[in-house]
Structure formats: structure tokens, C-alpha cells
Amino acid sequence: MLRRGNQPGKLAKQLIRRVGDADVALAGAETRPKVLKTLEDAEVQEIRAATRADARSLEEEIAELRTEIDARAERRERQTELMRHKVEQARLWRSVGVQERIPQLHLGKAARSAVLIVLASLDFYVFASAYASVDDVGQFTVSWWLGGLLGIAVFFAGFALSHAIKGSILARAQRQFLHAADNGRLNIDQDVRPQLVDSKSSPLALWLTAIIFFILMIAGVMVRLQGSAANASLALILFQGLIPLVAVVVELYLHDPMERDDPLPTWRDRRLERKLARAERRLRVVAAQVEARVAKIEKLYRVEEAILDVEQKDMGLRHTTDLVLNGGHIPTVSSNGRVAEVDRDQLEKTIKMARSSRS
């Protein structure tokens, strides 16, 4: 086979030396090109087989990633079906301008998340310090962490309370909006009006959430007062106890009950998409490298075929089809290197005798 560093025509000359004159006379001048083609096919298959394992692993990785991506997309589609009506209602209410009737502070998701994390951290620290002061222990103890988790629970209670309050405000605004539209004081599209459905709020859930939140907040202040040191001022303790209430007020303005959309791809979905793109790019690179090597090998073998054809013509050898067209005479090479014409019938007899003697 052809290897790097071989001179052009080396393989062709080896084929000419290895295949004798008698074999050429028996099989025709197409024997050497067939051998050359066989060597080319073998080398191409060797190159493709060497990279088949890498390509197969990449193809398996791509198949697994696509399966997982499709599964997550189907899960999002099922979630969309469950909340499709709410999403459609939110879109319709936004289109008629109900958001103008509720208190709202528009803030980006990143900024809103940062504000909520700061408030949750404050609740965690305040209640952790209060619980640790009662047990008279230091920071990062079991009691300190238990108080911090209680502070996080208070924060989520306030979070739920603010959403319940905002939902109640929205339901009232929707009822007023529909009442004004029905009385003719507000003009809306007649095709949209029958599709609007006002929200229903639960007073029981609102009051229950509020009672639980305020009980937890007052209990935190009382615990802080009981375990406070002599130099701790009452104003500072009350100020720290009102931090959960600040979180409720902030979330009340940041939460938008009309912000309902179809479930979007999460960070994991985007990560899977990036991994799939990288795997597909690597597979394309591997395929391109293989084809480039195969093209190089094929180009080198074309050179060998051309050199072999020239060498055989110099020796007076021709293909079998050319011999038949020229009247049935086949050229052969004598021991002194000269080309002599041999009668076809006589050559066939010689071939049969050679075959019988070999058998």
C-alpha cells in the first residue's frame, strides 16, 4: 500500500516486477490495474475502519442527547396543556390593559432574583441570630442553623402572602373592568369580551396565610427580645423583626399575576442543546478528516495507475479488449525485452497445456 514518503510510481514498478511475462500473456494487461484497485480499496477501508469507533461513539452520544431533549420537550408540552387556559387568559387580559389597574413594578428577572435572595438572606440571619441568642450558643451551630431555616420558612410564608394579596387585587380589578365594559363605560373588542374570565380569590387562604406569617414574625421578635443582650436596643430588635414584612411588600410590587407564558426551556435544556451542537460539530470534523484522507489516497493511486499504464505501454502490453479488436493477436515480451506477436490459437493451446501441467 501507499505510505507517506513513497516516491510516485514505486508501487506500479513493484507490480510490474512481481507479475511475470507469462501471467500477463495469460490474463491480459488489466491484471495489474485490478491489483492496484484492490490495494486502493483495502487502504480506504482501513482508513474508514480506523475512525469508525470514534464516529460510532459520537453518533451514540448524539442519539442519547436527542432522546433526552425530545423527552424534555414532551414534558414541557404536557405542562403547557395543563396551563394552556391560564396562559390564554393572561394574554387576553394583558391585551385589554388590566395590568394598569394593579400595582406593579416592572423589574428584570435577574434584578428581581437578586433582590429576593438578599431579603431571604436577611430573614435567615435575623432568625438564626434570634434562635442562637435564646440557646446562648455561637454561630454555625445546630440551633443557629435551625433558626435560619425558620427564617427561610417565614420568608416563603411572606412570599405566598404577597402573591395571595396580589391575586385578590387582580380579581377585584377584573370584576371592576368587566362591570365597566358591560355598562358601556369602557370600550373593548366585542370578540374579546366573551372570552374574558375573571379570577377568583380565596379569602380563607388569604387570611390563613396572613395569620401564619404574622404569628411567625411576632414569635421571632419575642424570641429575639427574650434572648437579647443588655446592650441590645429595642428599636434595633423591632427593626430586624420587620424585615420579613419588607419582603412581603417588595414581592407584592414585583409579582405580576398576568405574567403567564408557556414553559420555556430551562438552563438544562440549553446545556443539552450546546452539548448536541458540539457533538454534531465533532462528528462533521471527523467525517471531513476521513474524506480528506480518502481523497488523498485516491489521488495517489490515480498517479500510480497513470504511471502503470505508461509502463505497460512501454512494454507493449495492451488490454484484452484491444487485442480482440486488433485481429486476435496478443503481444508478449520475450526474454530479451522485445515485443513479439503470438497467434491467438497457438496461445490458447499453450494456455491449456500450462493449465493441464499445473493440475
GROMACS .gro file of C-alpha atoms in nm:
model
  359
    1MET     CA    1   0.000   0.000   0.000
    2LEU     CA    2   0.100   0.358  -0.040
    3ARG     CA    3   0.270   0.515   0.258
    4ARG     CA    4   0.398   0.861   0.328
    5GLY     CA    5   0.738   0.921   0.175
    6ASN     CA    6   0.698   0.674  -0.113
    7GLN     CA    7   0.801   0.811  -0.449
    8PRO     CA    8   0.531   0.827  -0.722
    9GLY     CA    9   0.536   0.511  -0.934
   10LYS     CA   10   0.706   0.290  -0.678
   11LEU     CA   11   0.401   0.067  -0.633
   12ALA     CA   12   0.344   0.047  -1.007
   13LYS     CA   13   0.704  -0.064  -1.064
   14GLN     CA   14   0.672  -0.326  -0.789
   15LEU     CA   15   0.364  -0.466  -0.959
   16ILE     CA   16   0.547  -0.484  -1.292
   17ARG     CA   17   0.841  -0.672  -1.135
   18ARG     CA   18   0.623  -0.914  -0.938
   19VAL     CA   19   0.383  -1.013  -1.221
   20GLY     CA   20   0.579  -1.211  -1.482
   21ASP     CA   21   0.552  -1.200  -1.858
   22ALA     CA   22   0.376  -1.540  -1.880
   23ASP     CA   23   0.100  -1.434  -1.639
   24VAL     CA   24   0.048  -1.114  -1.835
   25ALA     CA   25   0.013  -1.310  -2.153
   26LEU     CA   26  -0.243  -1.542  -1.993
   27ALA     CA   27  -0.456  -1.284  -1.808
   28GLY     CA   28  -0.415  -0.968  -2.011
   29ALA     CA   29  -0.274  -0.629  -1.926
   30GLU     CA   30  -0.567  -0.544  -1.695
   31THR     CA   31  -0.430  -0.768  -1.417
   32ARG     CA   32  -0.204  -0.507  -1.262
   33PRO     CA   33  -0.468  -0.227  -1.258
   34LYS     CA   34  -0.706  -0.469  -1.086
   35VAL     CA   35  -0.444  -0.546  -0.823
   36LEU     CA   36  -0.385  -0.175  -0.781
   37LYS     CA   37  -0.758  -0.114  -0.740
   38THR     CA   38  -0.779  -0.392  -0.480
   39LEU     CA   39  -0.497  -0.234  -0.281
   40GLU     CA   40  -0.668   0.105  -0.303
   41ASP     CA   41  -0.999  -0.033  -0.175
   42ALA     CA   42  -0.823  -0.210   0.111
   43GLU     CA   43  -0.639   0.104   0.218
   44VAL     CA   44  -0.956   0.315   0.200
   45GLN     CA   45  -1.143   0.060   0.411
   46GLU     CA   46  -0.859   0.059   0.663
   47ILE     CA   47  -0.879   0.438   0.697
   48ARG     CA   48  -1.257   0.431   0.740
   49ALA     CA   49  -1.239   0.147   0.992
   50ALA     CA   50  -0.980   0.334   1.200
   51THR     CA   51  -1.223   0.622   1.259
   52ARG     CA   52  -1.541   0.414   1.272
   53ALA     CA   53  -1.515   0.364   1.650
   54ASP     CA   54  -1.488   0.738   1.718
   55ALA     CA   55  -1.772   0.813   1.480
   56ARG     CA   56  -1.989   0.544   1.637
   57SER     CA   57  -1.934   0.682   1.988
   58LEU     CA   58  -2.025   1.031   1.866
   59GLU     CA   59  -2.335   0.901   1.692
   60GLU     CA   60  -2.444   0.720   2.010
   61GLU     CA   61  -2.389   1.038   2.214
   62ILE     CA   62  -2.591   1.241   1.963
   63ALA     CA   63  -2.874   0.986   1.971
   64GLU     CA   64  -2.884   0.993   2.353
   65LEU     CA   65  -2.883   1.373   2.364
   66ARG     CA   66  -3.162   1.396   2.108
   67THR     CA   67  -3.368   1.141   2.301
   68GLU     CA   68  -3.330   1.338   2.624
   69ILE     CA   69  -3.406   1.669   2.451
   70ASP     CA   70  -3.720   1.523   2.293
   71ALA     CA   71  -3.832   1.379   2.627
   72ARG     CA   72  -3.793   1.716   2.799
   73ALA     CA   73  -3.977   1.888   2.513
   74GLU     CA   74  -4.266   1.643   2.551
   75ARG     CA   75  -4.272   1.714   2.926
   76ARG     CA   76  -4.293   2.088   2.859
   77GLU     CA   77  -4.572   2.024   2.610
   78ARG     CA   78  -4.770   1.836   2.876
   79GLN     CA   79  -4.717   2.122   3.120
   80THR     CA   80  -4.834   2.365   2.854
   81GLU     CA   81  -5.151   2.163   2.802
   82LEU     CA   82  -5.225   2.176   3.176
   83MET     CA   83  -5.193   2.555   3.194
   84ARG     CA   84  -5.293   2.649   2.839
   85HIS     CA   85  -5.620   2.807   2.953
   86LYS     CA   86  -5.444   3.023   3.213
   87VAL     CA   87  -5.184   3.131   2.962
   88GLU     CA   88  -5.453   3.227   2.711
   89GLN     CA   89  -5.649   3.419   2.973
   90ALA     CA   90  -5.337   3.608   3.081
   91ARG     CA   91  -5.270   3.704   2.720
   92LEU     CA   92  -5.627   3.827   2.672
   93TRP     CA   93  -5.627   4.031   2.993
   94ARG     CA   94  -5.296   4.189   2.903
   95SER     CA   95  -5.434   4.280   2.561
   96VAL     CA   96  -5.720   4.480   2.715
   97GLY     CA   97  -5.494   4.658   2.966
   98VAL     CA   98  -5.592   4.514   3.303
   99GLN     CA   99  -5.233   4.548   3.424
  100GLU     CA  100  -5.290   4.923   3.454
  101ARG     CA  101  -5.537   4.857   3.737
  102ILE     CA  102  -5.296   4.668   3.967
  103PRO     CA  103  -4.983   4.796   4.149
  104GLN     CA  104  -4.685   4.675   3.953
  105LEU     CA  105  -4.312   4.748   3.943
  106HIS     CA  106  -4.151   4.602   3.633
  107LEU     CA  107  -3.807   4.462   3.704
  108GLY     CA  108  -3.589   4.222   3.512
  109LYS     CA  109  -3.571   3.859   3.620
  110ALA     CA  110  -3.206   3.886   3.719
  111ALA     CA  111  -3.259   4.200   3.931
  112ARG     CA  112  -3.573   4.056   4.087
  113SER     CA  113  -3.393   3.733   4.177
  114ALA     CA  114  -3.107   3.933   4.333
  115VAL     CA  115  -3.349   4.137   4.548
  116LEU     CA  116  -3.533   3.826   4.668
  117ILE     CA  117  -3.207   3.647   4.752
  118VAL     CA  118  -3.092   3.946   4.962
  119LEU     CA  119  -3.422   3.959   5.152
  120ALA     CA  120  -3.420   3.581   5.209
  121SER     CA  121  -3.063   3.606   5.341
  122LEU     CA  122  -3.166   3.880   5.582
  123ASP     CA  123  -3.454   3.668   5.713
  124PHE     CA  124  -3.218   3.375   5.752
  125TYR     CA  125  -2.964   3.577   5.951
  126VAL     CA  126  -3.218   3.751   6.174
  127PHE     CA  127  -3.394   3.433   6.281
  128ALA     CA  128  -3.068   3.241   6.311
  129SER     CA  129  -2.929   3.506   6.546
  130ALA     CA  130  -3.254   3.513   6.747
  131TYR     CA  131  -3.261   3.135   6.792
  132ALA     CA  132  -2.890   3.125   6.881
  133SER     CA  133  -2.935   3.402   7.142
  134VAL     CA  134  -3.210   3.207   7.317
  135ASP     CA  135  -2.995   2.893   7.344
  136ASP     CA  136  -2.689   3.107   7.422
  137VAL     CA  137  -2.478   2.940   7.151
  138GLY     CA  138  -2.248   3.075   6.883
  139GLN     CA  139  -2.284   3.089   6.508
  140PHE     CA  140  -2.290   2.785   6.279
  141THR     CA  141  -2.426   2.559   6.549
  142VAL     CA  142  -2.733   2.337   6.526
  143SER     CA  143  -2.953   2.597   6.693
  144TRP     CA  144  -2.819   2.871   6.465
  145TRP     CA  145  -2.896   2.672   6.150
  146LEU     CA  146  -3.237   2.576   6.286
  147GLY     CA  147  -3.323   2.941   6.338
  148GLY     CA  148  -3.200   3.024   5.989
  149LEU     CA  149  -3.423   2.758   5.834
  150LEU     CA  150  -3.712   2.901   6.032
  151GLY     CA  151  -3.631   3.241   5.883
  152ILE     CA  152  -3.643   3.092   5.532
  153ALA     CA  153  -3.983   2.942   5.617
  154VAL     CA  154  -4.104   3.287   5.728
  155PHE     CA  155  -3.975   3.433   5.402
  156PHE     CA  156  -4.168   3.180   5.192
  157ALA     CA  157  -4.479   3.242   5.401
  158GLY     CA  158  -4.446   3.612   5.324
  159PHE     CA  159  -4.381   3.525   4.960
  160ALA     CA  160  -4.708   3.330   4.945
  161LEU     CA  161  -4.890   3.607   5.132
  162SER     CA  162  -4.780   3.872   4.882
  163HIS     CA  163  -4.897   3.653   4.591
  164ALA     CA  164  -5.233   3.597   4.761
  165ILE     CA  165  -5.276   3.971   4.817
  166LYS     CA  166  -5.182   4.046   4.457
  167GLY     CA  167  -5.426   3.782   4.334
  168SER     CA  168  -5.704   3.938   4.539
  169ILE     CA  169  -5.625   4.281   4.396
  170LEU     CA  170  -5.627   4.139   4.043
  171ALA     CA  171  -5.962   3.964   4.093
  172ARG     CA  172  -6.119   4.287   4.215
  173ALA     CA  173  -5.969   4.483   3.924
  174GLN     CA  174  -6.105   4.228   3.676
  175ARG     CA  175  -6.454   4.246   3.821
  176GLN     CA  176  -6.448   4.626   3.803
  177PHE     CA  177  -6.315   4.607   3.447
  178LEU     CA  178  -6.591   4.372   3.330
  179HIS     CA  179  -6.859   4.575   3.510
  180ALA     CA  180  -6.742   4.893   3.337
  181ALA     CA  181  -6.733   4.715   3.000
  182ASP     CA  182  -7.087   4.578   3.045
  183ASN     CA  183  -7.222   4.921   3.143
  184GLY     CA  184  -7.066   5.088   2.840
  185ARG     CA  185  -6.816   5.297   3.035
  186LEU     CA  186  -6.528   5.105   2.877
  187ASN     CA  187  -6.496   5.006   2.515
  188ILE     CA  188  -6.331   4.672   2.436
  189ASP     CA  189  -6.339   4.443   2.137
  190GLN     CA  190  -6.670   4.257   2.120
  191ASP     CA  191  -6.490   3.943   2.008
  192VAL     CA  192  -6.263   3.951   2.313
  193ARG     CA  193  -6.528   4.027   2.578
  194PRO     CA  194  -6.695   3.682   2.578
  195GLN     CA  195  -6.357   3.516   2.622
  196LEU     CA  196  -6.259   3.710   2.937
  197VAL     CA  197  -6.298   3.519   3.264
  198ASP     CA  198  -6.236   3.697   3.593
  199SER     CA  199  -6.014   3.534   3.855
  200LYS     CA  200  -6.149   3.404   4.184
  201SER     CA  201  -5.960   3.465   4.507
  202SER     CA  202  -6.000   3.268   4.828
  203PRO     CA  203  -6.045   3.486   5.139
  204LEU     CA  204  -5.987   3.183   5.360
  205ALA     CA  205  -5.649   3.109   5.203
  206LEU     CA  206  -5.554   3.476   5.220
  207TRP     CA  207  -5.638   3.514   5.588
  208LEU     CA  208  -5.485   3.181   5.684
  209THR     CA  209  -5.158   3.270   5.512
  210ALA     CA  210  -5.157   3.614   5.674
  211ILE     CA  211  -5.221   3.474   6.023
  212ILE     CA  212  -4.941   3.217   5.991
  213PHE     CA  213  -4.699   3.478   5.862
  214PHE     CA  214  -4.768   3.733   6.136
  215ILE     CA  215  -4.754   3.468   6.409
  216LEU     CA  216  -4.411   3.359   6.288
  217MET     CA  217  -4.291   3.719   6.261
  218ILE     CA  218  -4.413   3.810   6.612
  219ALA     CA  219  -4.266   3.491   6.754
  220GLY     CA  220  -3.933   3.582   6.602
  221VAL     CA  221  -3.941   3.927   6.764
  222MET     CA  222  -4.035   3.782   7.103
  223VAL     CA  223  -3.758   3.525   7.084
  224ARG     CA  224  -3.512   3.800   6.996
  225LEU     CA  225  -3.629   4.008   7.291
  226GLN     CA  226  -3.601   3.716   7.528
  227GLY     CA  227  -3.251   3.627   7.429
  228SER     CA  228  -3.115   3.976   7.365
  229ALA     CA  229  -2.815   4.107   7.547
  230ALA     CA  230  -2.828   4.402   7.784
  231ASN     CA  231  -2.684   4.643   7.530
  232ALA     CA  232  -2.927   4.548   7.252
  233SER     CA  233  -3.178   4.825   7.187
  234LEU     CA  234  -3.549   4.762   7.146
  235ALA     CA  235  -3.560   4.968   6.826
  236LEU     CA  236  -3.296   4.751   6.662
  237ILE     CA  237  -3.485   4.434   6.754
  238LEU     CA  238  -3.812   4.571   6.616
  239PHE     CA  239  -3.633   4.684   6.301
  240GLN     CA  240  -3.494   4.335   6.245
  241GLY     CA  241  -3.834   4.182   6.311
  242LEU     CA  242  -3.994   4.394   6.038
  243ILE     CA  243  -3.756   4.265   5.770
  244PRO     CA  244  -3.993   3.978   5.670
  245LEU     CA  245  -4.270   4.235   5.626
  246VAL     CA  246  -4.044   4.434   5.395
  247ALA     CA  247  -4.000   4.122   5.183
  248VAL     CA  248  -4.380   4.089   5.157
  249VAL     CA  249  -4.419   4.449   5.038
  250VAL     CA  250  -4.136   4.420   4.784
  251GLU     CA  251  -4.271   4.096   4.635
  252LEU     CA  252  -4.620   4.249   4.627
  253TYR     CA  253  -4.496   4.509   4.379
  254LEU     CA  254  -4.263   4.280   4.187
  255HIS     CA  255  -4.506   3.990   4.131
  256ASP     CA  256  -4.713   4.009   3.813
  257PRO     CA  257  -5.007   3.763   3.814
  258MET     CA  258  -5.055   3.830   3.443
  259GLU     CA  259  -4.705   3.709   3.361
  260ARG     CA  260  -4.808   3.364   3.243
  261ASP     CA  261  -4.648   3.210   2.938
  262ASP     CA  262  -4.573   2.868   2.803
  263PRO     CA  263  -4.294   2.686   2.989
  264LEU     CA  264  -3.964   2.793   2.836
  265PRO     CA  265  -3.652   2.578   2.804
  266THR     CA  266  -3.452   2.575   3.125
  267TRP     CA  267  -3.076   2.603   3.173
  268ARG     CA  268  -3.052   2.224   3.148
  269ASP     CA  269  -3.229   2.228   2.812
  270ARG     CA  270  -2.990   2.493   2.682
  271ARG     CA  271  -2.695   2.291   2.817
  272LEU     CA  272  -2.816   1.980   2.633
  273GLU     CA  273  -2.858   2.182   2.312
  274ARG     CA  274  -2.500   2.307   2.341
  275LYS     CA  275  -2.368   1.953   2.403
  276LEU     CA  276  -2.563   1.829   2.100
  277ALA     CA  277  -2.422   2.106   1.881
  278ARG     CA  278  -2.066   2.026   1.995
  279ALA     CA  279  -2.110   1.653   1.931
  280GLU     CA  280  -2.254   1.714   1.583
  281ARG     CA  281  -1.967   1.953   1.505
  282ARG     CA  282  -1.710   1.692   1.615
  283LEU     CA  283  -1.881   1.429   1.400
  284ARG     CA  284  -1.867   1.659   1.098
  285VAL     CA  285  -1.499   1.728   1.163
  286VAL     CA  286  -1.422   1.356   1.188
  287ALA     CA  287  -1.614   1.285   0.866
  288ALA     CA  288  -1.435   1.569   0.686
  289GLN     CA  289  -1.095   1.444   0.803
  290VAL     CA  290  -1.173   1.091   0.684
  291GLU     CA  291  -1.290   1.211   0.344
  292ALA     CA  292  -0.981   1.430   0.310
  293ARG     CA  293  -0.753   1.130   0.382
  294VAL     CA  294  -0.951   0.911   0.143
  295ALA     CA  295  -0.930   1.176  -0.129
  296LYS     CA  296  -0.555   1.198  -0.078
  297ILE     CA  297  -0.515   0.822  -0.106
  298GLU     CA  298  -0.733   0.809  -0.418
  299LYS     CA  299  -0.529   1.086  -0.574
  300LEU     CA  300  -0.205   0.897  -0.508
  301TYR     CA  301  -0.350   0.579  -0.661
  302ARG     CA  302  -0.459   0.772  -0.969
  303VAL     CA  303  -0.095   0.871  -1.010
  304GLU     CA  304   0.010   0.507  -0.972
  305GLU     CA  305  -0.247   0.398  -1.231
  306ALA     CA  306  -0.120   0.656  -1.477
  307ILE     CA  307   0.241   0.552  -1.425
  308LEU     CA  308   0.145   0.184  -1.450
  309ASP     CA  309  -0.038   0.247  -1.777
  310VAL     CA  310   0.267   0.426  -1.920
  311GLU     CA  311   0.500   0.145  -1.808
  312GLN     CA  312   0.279  -0.125  -1.963
  313LYS     CA  313   0.251   0.065  -2.289
  314ASP     CA  314   0.629   0.094  -2.299
  315MET     CA  315   0.643  -0.285  -2.259
  316GLY     CA  316   0.394  -0.329  -2.544
  317LEU     CA  317   0.118  -0.467  -2.322
  318ARG     CA  318  -0.245  -0.394  -2.405
  319HIS     CA  319  -0.585  -0.480  -2.256
  320THR     CA  320  -0.774  -0.785  -2.376
  321THR     CA  321  -1.043  -0.580  -2.548
  322ASP     CA  322  -0.780  -0.401  -2.753
  323LEU     CA  323  -0.628  -0.733  -2.854
  324VAL     CA  324  -0.959  -0.870  -2.983
  325LEU     CA  325  -1.024  -0.559  -3.189
  326ASN     CA  326  -0.680  -0.582  -3.344
  327GLY     CA  327  -0.741  -0.924  -3.503
  328GLY     CA  328  -0.680  -1.177  -3.231
  329HIS     CA  329  -0.306  -1.126  -3.179
  330ILE     CA  330  -0.182  -1.078  -2.826
  331PRO     CA  331   0.153  -0.916  -2.759
  332THR     CA  332   0.401  -1.078  -2.526
  333VAL     CA  333   0.752  -0.996  -2.417
  334SER     CA  334   1.047  -1.214  -2.497
  335SER     CA  335   1.343  -1.275  -2.272
  336ASN     CA  336   1.542  -1.004  -2.444
  337GLY     CA  337   1.269  -0.746  -2.381
  338ARG     CA  338   1.133  -0.729  -2.742
  339VAL     CA  339   0.763  -0.744  -2.819
  340ALA     CA  340   0.657  -1.035  -3.037
  341GLU     CA  341   0.313  -1.112  -3.191
  342VAL     CA  342   0.171  -1.451  -3.090
  343ASP     CA  343  -0.111  -1.618  -3.278
  344ARG     CA  344  -0.428  -1.640  -3.069
  345ASP     CA  345  -0.498  -2.010  -3.143
  346GLN     CA  346  -0.143  -2.109  -3.068
  347LEU     CA  347  -0.153  -1.910  -2.742
  348GLU     CA  348  -0.477  -2.078  -2.635
  349LYS     CA  349  -0.318  -2.419  -2.688
  350THR     CA  350  -0.020  -2.308  -2.481
  351ILE     CA  351  -0.254  -2.189  -2.203
  352LYS     CA  352  -0.442  -2.523  -2.198
  353MET     CA  353  -0.116  -2.717  -2.181
  354ALA     CA  354   0.009  -2.495  -1.897
  355ARG     CA  355  -0.311  -2.547  -1.703
  356SER     CA  356  -0.303  -2.925  -1.753
  357SER     CA  357   0.057  -2.946  -1.642
  358ARG     CA  358  -0.022  -2.741  -1.326
  359SER     CA  359  -0.313  -2.965  -1.239
   0.00000   0.00000   0.00000
